[in-house]
Amino acid sequence: MSPFSMPLYTDKDCDLSLIQNGVVALIGYGSQGRSHALNLKDSGVNVVVGLRADSSTRAQAQSDGFKVMEPAIAAAQADVVMMLTPDENQPEIYRDHLAANIKQGAVLGFAHGLAIHYGLLKPRADLDVFMVAPKAIGPAVRAEYVAGRGPAGLIAIHQNASGRARDLALSYAAALGCGRTGIFETSFKIECEGDLFGEQAVLCGPLPRLITAAYETLVEAGYPPEIAYFECVHEVKLVVDLIYARGIAGMRDMISNTAEFGAYRAEERIIPPSVKAAMKTILDEIQSGAFVKDFLGGNKEGLARLPDLRVRAAAHPMEDVGAAIRKLVLKSAS
Ligand SMILES: NC(=O)c1ccc[n+]([C@@H]2O[C@H](COP(=O)([O-])OP(=O)(O)OC[C@H]3O[C@@H](n4cnc5c(N)ncnc54)[C@H](OP(=O)(O)O)[C@@H]3O)[C@@H](O)[C@H]2O)c1
């Protein structure tokens, strides 16, 4: 019996020839786009890339050997059009370049559910609409494939006009390398809300904030910044790698008794159980659409604040000592 609650597929469940027999247009050649393009090409798929005329990624796509054209022209010749631009640009790209040009009965694909789940774009009824979301950042999608493995992946179906949307999604996921590891089937809603929640509750907000607060505590108490950086930032990777490979209990098996005892003694004082009430509020805001409204609003007001927020975060003194330590440890400037 499967230990999983979701359907799980591997390469044996996927017909790679479905995606090999058509043309795939990738709109966007960034973090995900380049890895999708290279993996699909190496899996024998005919890939074209759709980019605006002045795109900063055009030269890279061309030097990787792809035909690059305007998004509308790429879409018009494709059987699968994969949307790999930033989520916030997808509604206007669909409206202005794709809606009138995608072939009748073709597939519109996504690597994240945000635009569809929140109704930011409404695909034509004749299209199949699927999601293939590798569970890895772009460069790792490529590195896993090259290593003969593949990232785990999620698929979901929003529209199944042809009746073949699931088979096509599985075929695309296999071409990416996900079928070597495992492809779970889910919905746009679950992928999207779960992904946003993980980013906001753990990965991209609270974890860096915890690290920063700990760094500041040591430095304010007179410890050298280098020590604070090693203990509170650099070594996060060691613990995360153990959790990735062995789980939390497995990580604790590998650390010293001193570290483990200190962990049990301190954990609830640093992060009290009440943190779950705040997490529930974050989840409610994601589920209700309040987060996306704040992010995009009528005029993308939230998004407009991003450059200032980014500059303020990057001005933290920890970034300077971090750059020097990474240069020392990684033997390359970062
Ligand atoms: N980053 C990840 O590892 C990751 C992980 C899982 C899922 N995803 C999902 O994958 C999708 C792509 O994310 P990403 O991080 O790979 O995006 P990204 O790197 O920011 O995408 C940049 C690419 O999109 C192009 N682009 C931007 N605006 C455009 C426009 N208006 N018209 C045409 N091309 C445009 C850029 O070219 P220009 O030079 O013209 O701007 C560039 O080629 C998103 O749905 C995201 O949620 C990403």
CSV table of C-alpha atoms and ligand atoms in Angstrom, one decimal:
chain,number,residue,atom,x,y,z
A,1,MET,CA,0.0,0.0,0.0
A,2,SER,CA,1.2,3.5,-0.8
A,3,PRO,CA,2.4,5.6,2.1
A,4,PHE,CA,1.1,8.7,0.3
A,5,SER,CA,-2.4,10.3,0.3
A,6,MET,CA,-1.9,11.7,-3.2
A,7,PRO,CA,-1.7,9.7,-6.5
A,8,LEU,CA,2.0,9.1,-7.4
A,9,TYR,CA,3.3,8.5,-10.9
A,10,THR,CA,6.7,7.6,-12.2
A,11,ASP,CA,8.2,7.2,-15.7
A,12,LYS,CA,6.5,3.9,-16.2
A,13,ASP,CA,3.1,5.8,-16.1
A,14,CYS,CA,4.2,8.4,-18.6
A,15,ASP,CA,4.1,8.3,-22.4
A,16,LEU,CA,7.1,10.6,-23.3
A,17,SER,CA,6.2,10.4,-27.0
A,18,LEU,CA,3.1,12.6,-26.5
A,19,ILE,CA,5.3,15.6,-25.7
A,20,GLN,CA,8.0,14.6,-28.2
A,21,ASN,CA,5.4,14.6,-31.0
A,22,GLY,CA,4.5,18.2,-30.7
A,23,VAL,CA,6.1,21.7,-30.4
A,24,VAL,CA,6.5,23.2,-26.9
A,25,ALA,CA,6.8,27.0,-26.6
A,26,LEU,CA,8.3,28.2,-23.4
A,27,ILE,CA,7.3,31.8,-22.6
A,28,GLY,CA,10.2,33.1,-20.5
A,29,TYR,CA,13.8,32.0,-20.1
A,30,GLY,CA,14.6,32.7,-16.5
A,31,SER,CA,15.2,30.4,-13.5
A,32,GLN,CA,12.7,27.8,-14.5
A,33,GLY,CA,12.5,28.5,-18.2
A,34,ARG,CA,16.2,27.7,-19.0
A,35,SER,CA,16.1,24.4,-17.1
A,36,HIS,CA,12.8,23.3,-18.6
A,37,ALA,CA,14.2,24.2,-22.1
A,38,LEU,CA,17.4,22.2,-21.7
A,39,ASN,CA,15.8,19.2,-20.0
A,40,LEU,CA,13.0,19.0,-22.6
A,41,LYS,CA,15.6,19.3,-25.5
A,42,ASP,CA,17.7,16.6,-24.0
A,43,SER,CA,14.5,14.4,-23.7
A,44,GLY,CA,14.0,14.8,-27.5
A,45,VAL,CA,11.3,17.5,-27.4
A,46,ASN,CA,11.1,20.3,-30.0
A,47,VAL,CA,11.3,23.5,-28.0
A,48,VAL,CA,10.9,27.1,-29.1
A,49,VAL,CA,11.3,30.1,-26.7
A,50,GLY,CA,9.0,33.1,-26.6
A,51,LEU,CA,10.5,36.4,-25.4
A,52,ARG,CA,10.0,40.1,-25.9
A,53,ALA,CA,12.3,41.7,-28.5
A,54,ASP,CA,14.5,43.4,-25.9
A,55,SER,CA,14.5,40.6,-23.4
A,56,SER,CA,17.6,40.3,-21.2
A,57,THR,CA,17.5,36.5,-21.5
A,58,ARG,CA,17.3,36.4,-25.4
A,59,ALA,CA,21.1,36.1,-25.9
A,60,GLN,CA,21.3,33.2,-23.4
A,61,ALA,CA,18.5,31.3,-25.0
A,62,GLN,CA,20.0,31.7,-28.4
A,63,SER,CA,23.5,30.7,-27.3
A,64,ASP,CA,21.9,27.6,-25.8
A,65,GLY,CA,20.7,26.8,-29.3
A,66,PHE,CA,17.0,27.7,-29.1
A,67,LYS,CA,14.9,29.5,-31.7
A,68,VAL,CA,13.7,32.7,-30.0
A,69,MET,CA,10.7,34.6,-31.2
A,70,GLU,CA,8.0,36.9,-29.9
A,71,PRO,CA,5.6,35.2,-27.5
A,72,ALA,CA,2.6,35.5,-29.9
A,73,ILE,CA,4.6,33.8,-32.7
A,74,ALA,CA,5.9,31.1,-30.5
A,75,ALA,CA,2.5,30.4,-29.2
A,76,ALA,CA,0.9,30.2,-32.6
A,77,GLN,CA,3.1,27.2,-33.6
A,78,ALA,CA,3.0,25.3,-30.4
A,79,ASP,CA,1.0,22.3,-29.1
A,80,VAL,CA,2.0,23.2,-25.5
A,81,VAL,CA,2.5,26.8,-24.4
A,82,MET,CA,4.3,26.8,-21.0
A,83,MET,CA,4.1,30.1,-19.0
A,84,LEU,CA,7.4,30.6,-17.3
A,85,THR,CA,7.5,34.3,-16.7
A,86,PRO,CA,7.0,35.9,-13.3
A,87,ASP,CA,3.5,35.2,-11.9
A,88,GLU,CA,2.5,38.8,-11.8
A,89,ASN,CA,3.2,39.3,-15.6
A,90,GLN,CA,1.2,36.2,-16.7
A,91,PRO,CA,-2.3,37.8,-16.9
A,92,GLU,CA,-1.2,40.5,-19.3
A,93,ILE,CA,1.0,38.2,-21.4
A,94,TYR,CA,-1.9,35.9,-21.8
A,95,ARG,CA,-4.3,38.7,-22.6
A,96,ASP,CA,-2.0,40.6,-25.0
A,97,HIS,CA,0.0,37.9,-26.7
A,98,LEU,CA,-1.4,34.4,-26.2
A,99,ALA,CA,-5.2,34.4,-26.0
A,100,ALA,CA,-5.7,35.2,-29.7
A,101,ASN,CA,-2.7,33.2,-31.0
A,102,ILE,CA,-2.6,29.8,-29.2
A,103,LYS,CA,-3.8,27.0,-31.6
A,104,GLN,CA,-7.3,25.7,-31.1
A,105,GLY,CA,-7.2,22.7,-28.7
A,106,ALA,CA,-3.6,23.3,-27.6
A,107,VAL,CA,-2.3,23.2,-24.0
A,108,LEU,CA,-1.6,26.1,-21.7
A,109,GLY,CA,0.8,25.1,-18.9
A,110,PHE,CA,2.0,26.6,-15.7
A,111,ALA,CA,4.7,25.8,-13.2
A,112,HIS,CA,2.8,27.4,-10.3
A,113,GLY,CA,-0.9,27.8,-9.7
A,114,LEU,CA,-1.2,31.5,-8.7
A,115,ALA,CA,-2.6,33.1,-11.9
A,116,ILE,CA,-5.2,30.4,-12.4
A,117,HIS,CA,-6.2,29.7,-8.8
A,118,TYR,CA,-6.9,33.4,-8.1
A,119,GLY,CA,-8.6,33.9,-11.5
A,120,LEU,CA,-6.1,36.4,-12.7
A,121,LEU,CA,-6.4,35.0,-16.2
A,122,LYS,CA,-9.2,32.9,-17.7
A,123,PRO,CA,-8.0,30.6,-20.4
A,124,ARG,CA,-10.1,29.9,-23.5
A,125,ALA,CA,-12.4,27.0,-23.0
A,126,ASP,CA,-11.0,25.0,-25.9
A,127,LEU,CA,-7.6,24.7,-24.2
A,128,ASP,CA,-6.3,22.1,-21.9
A,129,VAL,CA,-4.7,23.8,-18.8
A,130,PHE,CA,-2.2,21.9,-16.7
A,131,MET,CA,0.4,22.6,-14.1
A,132,VAL,CA,3.8,20.9,-13.9
A,133,ALA,CA,5.6,22.2,-10.9
A,134,PRO,CA,9.0,20.7,-10.2
A,135,LYS,CA,9.7,20.8,-6.5
A,136,ALA,CA,13.1,22.5,-7.0
A,137,ILE,CA,14.5,25.9,-7.9
A,138,GLY,CA,15.4,26.3,-11.5
A,139,PRO,CA,19.1,25.5,-11.5
A,140,ALA,CA,18.4,22.4,-9.4
A,141,VAL,CA,15.8,21.2,-12.0
A,142,ARG,CA,18.7,21.1,-14.5
A,143,ALA,CA,21.4,19.8,-12.1
A,144,GLU,CA,19.2,16.9,-11.1
A,145,TYR,CA,18.4,16.0,-14.7
A,146,VAL,CA,22.1,16.1,-15.7
A,147,ALA,CA,23.0,13.9,-12.7
A,148,GLY,CA,20.6,11.3,-14.1
A,149,ARG,CA,18.0,11.9,-11.4
A,150,GLY,CA,15.1,14.4,-11.4
A,151,PRO,CA,13.3,16.7,-9.0
A,152,ALA,CA,10.0,15.4,-7.6
A,153,GLY,CA,7.1,17.1,-9.3
A,154,LEU,CA,3.5,18.1,-9.0
A,155,ILE,CA,0.9,18.0,-11.7
A,156,ALA,CA,-2.6,19.4,-11.7
A,157,ILE,CA,-5.4,19.8,-14.3
A,158,HIS,CA,-7.5,22.9,-14.5
A,159,GLN,CA,-9.2,22.3,-17.9
A,160,ASN,CA,-9.4,19.0,-19.7
A,161,ALA,CA,-11.0,20.0,-23.0
A,162,SER,CA,-9.2,17.2,-25.0
A,163,GLY,CA,-9.6,14.5,-22.3
A,164,ARG,CA,-5.8,14.0,-22.6
A,165,ALA,CA,-4.6,16.8,-20.2
A,166,ARG,CA,-3.4,14.4,-17.5
A,167,ASP,CA,-1.5,12.3,-20.0
A,168,LEU,CA,0.1,15.4,-21.5
A,169,ALA,CA,1.0,16.8,-18.1
A,170,LEU,CA,2.6,13.5,-17.2
A,171,SER,CA,4.5,13.4,-20.4
A,172,TYR,CA,5.8,16.9,-19.9
A,173,ALA,CA,6.8,16.1,-16.3
A,174,ALA,CA,8.7,13.0,-17.5
A,175,ALA,CA,10.6,15.0,-20.1
A,176,LEU,CA,11.6,17.3,-17.3
A,177,GLY,CA,13.0,14.4,-15.4
A,178,CYS,CA,10.4,14.3,-12.6
A,179,GLY,CA,9.2,10.8,-13.4
A,180,ARG,CA,12.7,9.4,-12.4
A,181,THR,CA,11.8,10.4,-8.9
A,182,GLY,CA,8.0,10.8,-8.5
A,183,ILE,CA,5.1,12.9,-9.8
A,184,PHE,CA,2.3,13.7,-7.4
A,185,GLU,CA,-1.1,14.7,-8.7
A,186,THR,CA,-2.8,17.6,-6.9
A,187,SER,CA,-4.9,20.7,-7.7
A,188,PHE,CA,-4.0,24.3,-8.6
A,189,LYS,CA,-5.5,25.4,-5.2
A,190,ILE,CA,-3.5,23.0,-3.1
A,191,GLU,CA,-0.2,23.6,-4.9
A,192,CYS,CA,-0.7,27.4,-4.9
A,193,GLU,CA,-1.9,27.9,-1.3
A,194,GLY,CA,0.6,25.3,0.1
A,195,ASP,CA,3.5,26.9,-1.8
A,196,LEU,CA,2.6,30.5,-0.7
A,197,PHE,CA,2.2,29.3,2.9
A,198,GLY,CA,5.6,27.5,3.0
A,199,GLU,CA,7.3,30.6,1.7
A,200,GLN,CA,5.6,33.0,4.1
A,201,ALA,CA,5.4,30.8,7.2
A,202,VAL,CA,8.8,29.2,7.1
A,203,LEU,CA,11.2,29.6,4.2
A,204,CYS,CA,11.5,33.1,2.9
A,205,GLY,CA,10.3,35.3,5.8
A,206,PRO,CA,10.5,33.7,9.3
A,207,LEU,CA,13.7,31.6,8.7
A,208,PRO,CA,15.8,34.6,7.5
A,209,ARG,CA,14.3,36.7,10.3
A,210,LEU,CA,15.2,34.1,12.9
A,211,ILE,CA,18.7,34.0,11.5
A,212,THR,CA,19.1,37.8,11.5
A,213,ALA,CA,17.8,38.2,15.0
A,214,ALA,CA,20.2,35.6,16.3
A,215,TYR,CA,23.1,37.2,14.4
A,216,GLU,CA,22.2,40.7,15.9
A,217,THR,CA,21.9,39.2,19.4
A,218,LEU,CA,25.5,37.9,19.3
A,219,VAL,CA,27.0,41.0,17.7
A,220,GLU,CA,25.1,43.3,20.1
A,221,ALA,CA,26.6,41.2,23.0
A,222,GLY,CA,30.1,41.9,21.7
A,223,TYR,CA,30.9,38.8,19.7
A,224,PRO,CA,32.8,39.2,16.4
A,225,PRO,CA,30.5,39.4,13.4
A,226,GLU,CA,32.5,36.5,11.8
A,227,ILE,CA,31.5,34.2,14.7
A,228,ALA,CA,27.9,35.4,14.6
A,229,TYR,CA,27.8,34.7,10.9
A,230,PHE,CA,29.3,31.2,11.2
A,231,GLU,CA,27.2,30.1,14.1
A,232,CYS,CA,23.8,31.6,13.0
A,233,VAL,CA,23.9,31.8,9.2
A,234,HIS,CA,26.6,29.6,7.7
A,235,GLU,CA,25.8,26.5,9.7
A,236,VAL,CA,22.1,26.7,8.9
A,237,LYS,CA,23.0,24.7,5.7
A,238,LEU,CA,24.6,21.9,7.7
A,239,VAL,CA,21.4,21.4,9.7
A,240,VAL,CA,19.1,21.9,6.7
A,241,ASP,CA,21.1,19.3,4.7
A,242,LEU,CA,20.6,16.8,7.5
A,243,ILE,CA,16.9,17.6,7.7
A,244,TYR,CA,16.6,17.2,3.9
A,245,ALA,CA,18.4,13.9,3.9
A,246,ARG,CA,17.2,12.4,7.2
A,247,GLY,CA,14.2,14.4,8.6
A,248,ILE,CA,14.1,16.3,11.8
A,249,ALA,CA,14.5,13.2,14.1
A,250,GLY,CA,17.3,12.0,11.9
A,251,MET,CA,19.1,15.3,12.1
A,252,ARG,CA,18.9,15.1,15.9
A,253,ASP,CA,20.5,11.7,15.8
A,254,MET,CA,23.5,13.3,14.1
A,255,ILE,CA,24.1,16.3,16.4
A,256,SER,CA,25.9,16.2,19.8
A,257,ASN,CA,24.0,15.5,23.0
A,258,THR,CA,24.9,19.0,24.1
A,259,ALA,CA,23.3,20.5,20.9
A,260,GLU,CA,20.2,18.3,21.2
A,261,PHE,CA,19.6,19.0,24.9
A,262,GLY,CA,20.1,22.7,24.3
A,263,ALA,CA,17.6,22.5,21.4
A,264,TYR,CA,14.8,21.0,23.5
A,265,ARG,CA,15.5,23.5,26.3
A,266,ALA,CA,15.4,26.6,24.1
A,267,GLU,CA,13.0,25.8,21.3
A,268,GLU,CA,9.7,26.8,22.9
A,269,ARG,CA,11.2,29.9,24.4
A,270,ILE,CA,12.4,31.2,21.0
A,271,ILE,CA,9.3,30.1,19.1
A,272,PRO,CA,6.3,29.6,21.5
A,273,PRO,CA,3.3,27.5,20.5
A,274,SER,CA,1.4,30.8,19.9
A,275,VAL,CA,3.3,31.1,16.6
A,276,LYS,CA,0.6,28.8,15.1
A,277,ALA,CA,-2.1,31.5,15.6
A,278,ALA,CA,0.0,33.9,13.5
A,279,MET,CA,0.6,31.1,10.9
A,280,LYS,CA,-3.2,30.4,10.8
A,281,THR,CA,-3.8,34.1,10.0
A,282,ILE,CA,-1.2,34.0,7.2
A,283,LEU,CA,-3.0,30.9,5.8
A,284,ASP,CA,-6.4,32.6,6.1
A,285,GLU,CA,-5.1,35.6,4.1
A,286,ILE,CA,-3.7,33.3,1.4
A,287,GLN,CA,-7.0,31.3,1.2
A,288,SER,CA,-9.2,34.4,1.2
A,289,GLY,CA,-7.2,36.1,-1.6
A,290,ALA,CA,-6.2,39.0,0.8
A,291,PHE,CA,-2.5,38.2,0.2
A,292,VAL,CA,-2.7,38.3,-3.6
A,293,LYS,CA,-4.9,41.4,-3.4
A,294,ASP,CA,-2.1,43.1,-1.3
A,295,PHE,CA,0.6,41.8,-3.7
A,296,LEU,CA,-1.1,42.8,-7.0
A,297,GLY,CA,-4.0,45.0,-6.0
A,298,GLY,CA,-5.6,47.0,-8.7
A,299,ASN,CA,-2.4,48.6,-9.8
A,300,LYS,CA,0.2,46.2,-8.4
A,301,GLU,CA,0.7,48.5,-5.3
A,302,GLY,CA,2.2,45.8,-3.2
A,303,LEU,CA,4.6,44.8,-5.9
A,304,ALA,CA,5.6,48.4,-6.3
A,305,ARG,CA,6.9,48.4,-2.7
A,306,LEU,CA,9.2,45.5,-3.4
A,307,PRO,CA,12.3,47.4,-4.6
A,308,ASP,CA,12.4,49.5,-1.4
A,309,LEU,CA,11.9,46.5,0.8
A,310,ARG,CA,14.6,44.7,-1.0
A,311,VAL,CA,17.1,47.6,-0.7
A,312,ARG,CA,16.4,47.9,3.0
A,313,ALA,CA,16.9,44.2,3.7
A,314,ALA,CA,20.1,44.1,1.7
A,315,ALA,CA,21.6,47.1,3.7
A,316,HIS,CA,21.9,44.9,6.8
A,317,PRO,CA,25.6,44.8,8.0
A,318,MET,CA,25.4,41.0,8.1
A,319,GLU,CA,25.5,41.1,4.3
A,320,ASP,CA,29.0,42.5,4.2
A,321,VAL,CA,30.5,40.0,6.6
A,322,GLY,CA,28.6,37.3,4.8
A,323,ALA,CA,30.0,38.2,1.4
A,324,ALA,CA,33.6,38.1,2.9
A,325,ILE,CA,33.0,34.8,4.5
A,326,ARG,CA,31.4,33.2,1.4
A,327,LYS,CA,34.4,34.5,-0.6
A,328,LEU,CA,36.7,32.7,1.8
A,329,VAL,CA,34.7,29.5,2.2
A,330,LEU,CA,33.4,29.1,-1.3
A,331,LYS,CA,36.6,30.3,-3.0
A,332,SER,CA,34.5,32.5,-5.3
A,333,ALA,CA,33.1,36.0,-5.0
A,334,SER,CA,29.4,36.1,-4.5
B,1,LIG,N1,12.2,30.4,-9.5
B,1,LIG,C1,11.9,29.1,-9.2
B,1,LIG,O1,12.8,28.3,-8.9
B,1,LIG,C2,10.5,28.6,-9.3
B,1,LIG,C3,10.2,27.4,-8.6
B,1,LIG,C4,8.9,26.8,-8.8
B,1,LIG,C5,8.0,27.5,-9.6
B,1,LIG,N2,8.3,28.6,-10.2
B,1,LIG,C6,7.3,29.3,-11.1
B,1,LIG,O2,7.9,29.3,-12.4
B,1,LIG,C7,7.4,30.4,-13.1
B,1,LIG,C8,8.6,31.2,-13.6
B,1,LIG,O3,9.3,31.7,-12.5
B,1,LIG,P1,10.8,32.1,-12.6
B,1,LIG,O4,11.3,32.4,-11.2
B,1,LIG,O5,11.5,31.1,-13.5
B,1,LIG,O6,10.7,33.5,-13.4
B,1,LIG,P2,11.9,34.5,-13.8
B,1,LIG,O7,13.2,33.8,-13.7
B,1,LIG,O8,11.7,35.7,-13.1
B,1,LIG,O9,11.5,34.7,-15.4
B,1,LIG,C9,12.1,35.6,-16.1
B,1,LIG,C10,11.8,35.3,-17.6
B,1,LIG,O10,10.5,35.8,-17.9
B,1,LIG,C11,10.7,36.8,-19.0
B,1,LIG,N3,9.6,37.8,-18.9
B,1,LIG,C12,9.3,38.6,-17.8
B,1,LIG,N4,8.3,39.4,-18.1
B,1,LIG,C13,8.0,39.1,-19.4
B,1,LIG,C14,7.0,39.6,-20.3
B,1,LIG,N5,6.1,40.6,-19.9
B,1,LIG,N6,6.9,39.0,-21.6
B,1,LIG,C15,7.7,38.0,-21.9
B,1,LIG,N7,8.7,37.5,-21.1
B,1,LIG,C16,8.8,38.1,-19.9
B,1,LIG,C17,12.1,37.4,-18.7
B,1,LIG,O11,12.5,38.0,-19.8
B,1,LIG,P3,12.7,39.7,-19.8
B,1,LIG,O12,14.2,39.9,-19.8
B,1,LIG,O13,12.1,40.1,-21.0
B,1,LIG,O14,12.1,40.2,-18.5
B,1,LIG,C18,12.8,36.1,-18.4
B,1,LIG,O15,13.1,35.4,-19.6
B,1,LIG,C19,6.5,31.2,-12.1
B,1,LIG,O16,5.2,30.8,-12.3
B,1,LIG,C20,7.0,30.7,-10.8
B,1,LIG,O17,6.1,30.8,-9.7
B,1,LIG,C21,9.5,29.2,-10.1
